[in-house]
Coordinates of C-alpha atoms in Angstrom, one line a residue:
Q118 CA 44.4 -163.2 -3.2
A119 CA 46.3 -161.2 -5.7
Q120 CA 49.9 -161.5 -6.9
L121 CA 52.2 -158.4 -7.5
M122 CA 54.8 -158.6 -9.7
E123 CA 58.1 -155.8 -9.1
S124 CA 60.7 -155.2 -11.5
G125 CA 63.4 -152.3 -11.7
G126 CA 65.5 -153.4 -9.2
G127 CA 69.5 -153.8 -9.7
S128 CA 73.3 -152.9 -8.7
V129 CA 74.0 -149.5 -8.9
Q130 CA 77.0 -147.1 -7.8
S131 CA 76.3 -144.7 -4.9
G132 CA 74.8 -141.6 -6.0
G133 CA 72.8 -143.6 -9.1
S134 CA 69.1 -143.8 -9.7
L135 CA 66.5 -146.8 -9.8
T136 CA 63.0 -146.8 -10.6
L137 CA 61.0 -149.8 -9.6
S138 CA 57.8 -150.6 -11.0
C139 CA 54.9 -153.0 -9.5
T140 CA 51.9 -154.1 -11.4
P141 CA 49.6 -157.2 -10.2
S142 CA 49.2 -160.3 -12.3
K143 CA 45.7 -159.7 -12.7
D144 CA 44.4 -156.0 -14.7
Y145 CA 41.3 -156.0 -13.4
I146 CA 42.2 -155.6 -9.5
T147 CA 42.3 -152.4 -8.5
F148 CA 43.9 -151.5 -5.4
R149 CA 42.8 -148.5 -2.7
C150 CA 46.7 -148.4 -0.8
M151 CA 49.7 -149.3 -2.5
A152 CA 53.2 -149.1 -0.7
W153 CA 56.5 -150.2 -0.9
F154 CA 58.5 -151.6 2.0
R155 CA 62.2 -152.9 2.5
Q156 CA 63.8 -155.0 4.1
T157 CA 67.1 -155.9 5.0
P158 CA 68.4 -159.5 6.6
G159 CA 67.6 -160.2 10.2
N160 CA 65.4 -157.1 10.3
K161 CA 61.9 -155.8 10.2
R162 CA 60.4 -154.6 6.8
E163 CA 60.7 -151.0 7.0
A164 CA 58.0 -148.8 5.4
V165 CA 59.2 -146.7 2.5
A166 CA 56.4 -145.1 1.2
S167 CA 52.4 -145.2 0.3
I168 CA 50.0 -144.2 -1.8
N169 CA 46.2 -144.0 -1.8
S170 CA 43.6 -144.2 -4.6
D171 CA 42.9 -140.6 -4.3
G172 CA 46.5 -139.8 -5.1
T173 CA 47.4 -139.1 -1.4
T174 CA 51.3 -140.2 -0.6
H175 CA 52.9 -140.3 2.5
S176 CA 57.1 -141.4 3.0
A177 CA 59.5 -141.9 5.7
Q178 CA 60.8 -138.8 6.6
S179 CA 64.5 -140.1 6.1
L180 CA 63.4 -141.2 2.4
A181 CA 61.4 -138.6 1.1
R182 CA 63.8 -136.0 -0.1
R183 CA 65.5 -138.9 -2.4
F184 CA 62.2 -141.4 -2.8
T185 CA 59.1 -140.9 -5.2
I186 CA 55.9 -142.7 -5.0
S187 CA 53.5 -142.3 -7.7
R188 CA 50.9 -144.7 -9.4
D189 CA 49.4 -144.6 -12.6
N190 CA 45.8 -146.3 -12.1
A191 CA 45.2 -146.5 -15.8
K192 CA 48.1 -148.9 -16.2
N193 CA 47.7 -150.2 -12.6
T194 CA 51.4 -149.8 -11.9
L195 CA 53.0 -148.4 -9.0
Y196 CA 56.1 -147.0 -8.8
L197 CA 59.1 -145.9 -6.8
Q198 CA 62.0 -143.4 -8.2
M199 CA 64.9 -143.5 -6.3
T200 CA 67.7 -141.3 -6.7
N201 CA 70.9 -140.5 -4.8
L202 CA 71.2 -143.7 -3.6
Q203 CA 73.2 -144.6 -1.1
P204 CA 75.1 -148.1 0.1
D205 CA 72.5 -148.2 3.4
D206 CA 69.6 -148.1 0.7
T207 CA 70.8 -151.7 0.0
A208 CA 67.9 -154.1 0.7
M209 CA 65.1 -156.1 -0.7
Y210 CA 62.1 -154.2 -2.0
Y211 CA 58.8 -155.2 -1.4
C212 CA 55.3 -153.8 -2.8
A213 CA 52.3 -154.2 -1.1
A214 CA 48.6 -153.4 -1.9
D215 CA 45.3 -153.8 -0.3
R216 CA 41.4 -153.5 -2.1
R217 CA 40.1 -152.2 0.9
V218 CA 42.6 -150.6 3.4
S219 CA 43.1 -146.9 2.7
C220 CA 46.6 -145.3 3.2
R221 CA 45.3 -141.6 3.2
F222 CA 46.2 -140.8 6.8
D223 CA 49.4 -142.9 6.9
V224 CA 51.6 -145.7 5.7
P225 CA 49.6 -149.0 6.8
P226 CA 51.7 -151.6 8.9
P227 CA 53.0 -154.5 6.9
S228 CA 50.4 -157.0 8.2
R229 CA 47.5 -154.8 7.3
L230 CA 48.3 -155.2 3.3
A231 CA 46.9 -158.6 2.0
D232 CA 48.7 -158.6 -1.2
W233 CA 52.5 -158.8 -1.5
G234 CA 55.3 -159.2 -4.3
Q235 CA 58.2 -161.3 -4.3
G236 CA 60.7 -158.8 -4.0
T237 CA 63.2 -157.0 -6.2
Q238 CA 67.1 -156.9 -4.8
V239 CA 68.2 -153.2 -4.7
T240 CA 72.3 -153.0 -4.2
V241 CA 74.0 -150.1 -3.8
S242 CA 78.0 -150.1 -3.8
S243 CA 79.9 -147.2 -2.6

């Protein structure tokens, strides 16, 4: 099982921006689907966005205007660019990936993705 490492979280004021990154601990691992989820205490993990190996992306409708997912296959790195952050975006953000599952047509449910990071906290103050 691959280990994923997120970075880029932090505390920002409302209206600010952050870019999260996610890399696997082993460079030779390539993933078919990579995705971002977020979770607040007491709630289920919420899909933020996914990107397939062919570049196809899907995003939560409520976030699509402000959040952009991308991946650099050469660097084996996943990104989430977040703009105009609001206090409701405060959550732990998780990177997830799978070597076999496709996310070409939708964001897979968390249970289908095999590899996860430990999460990076994003806190937005008003």
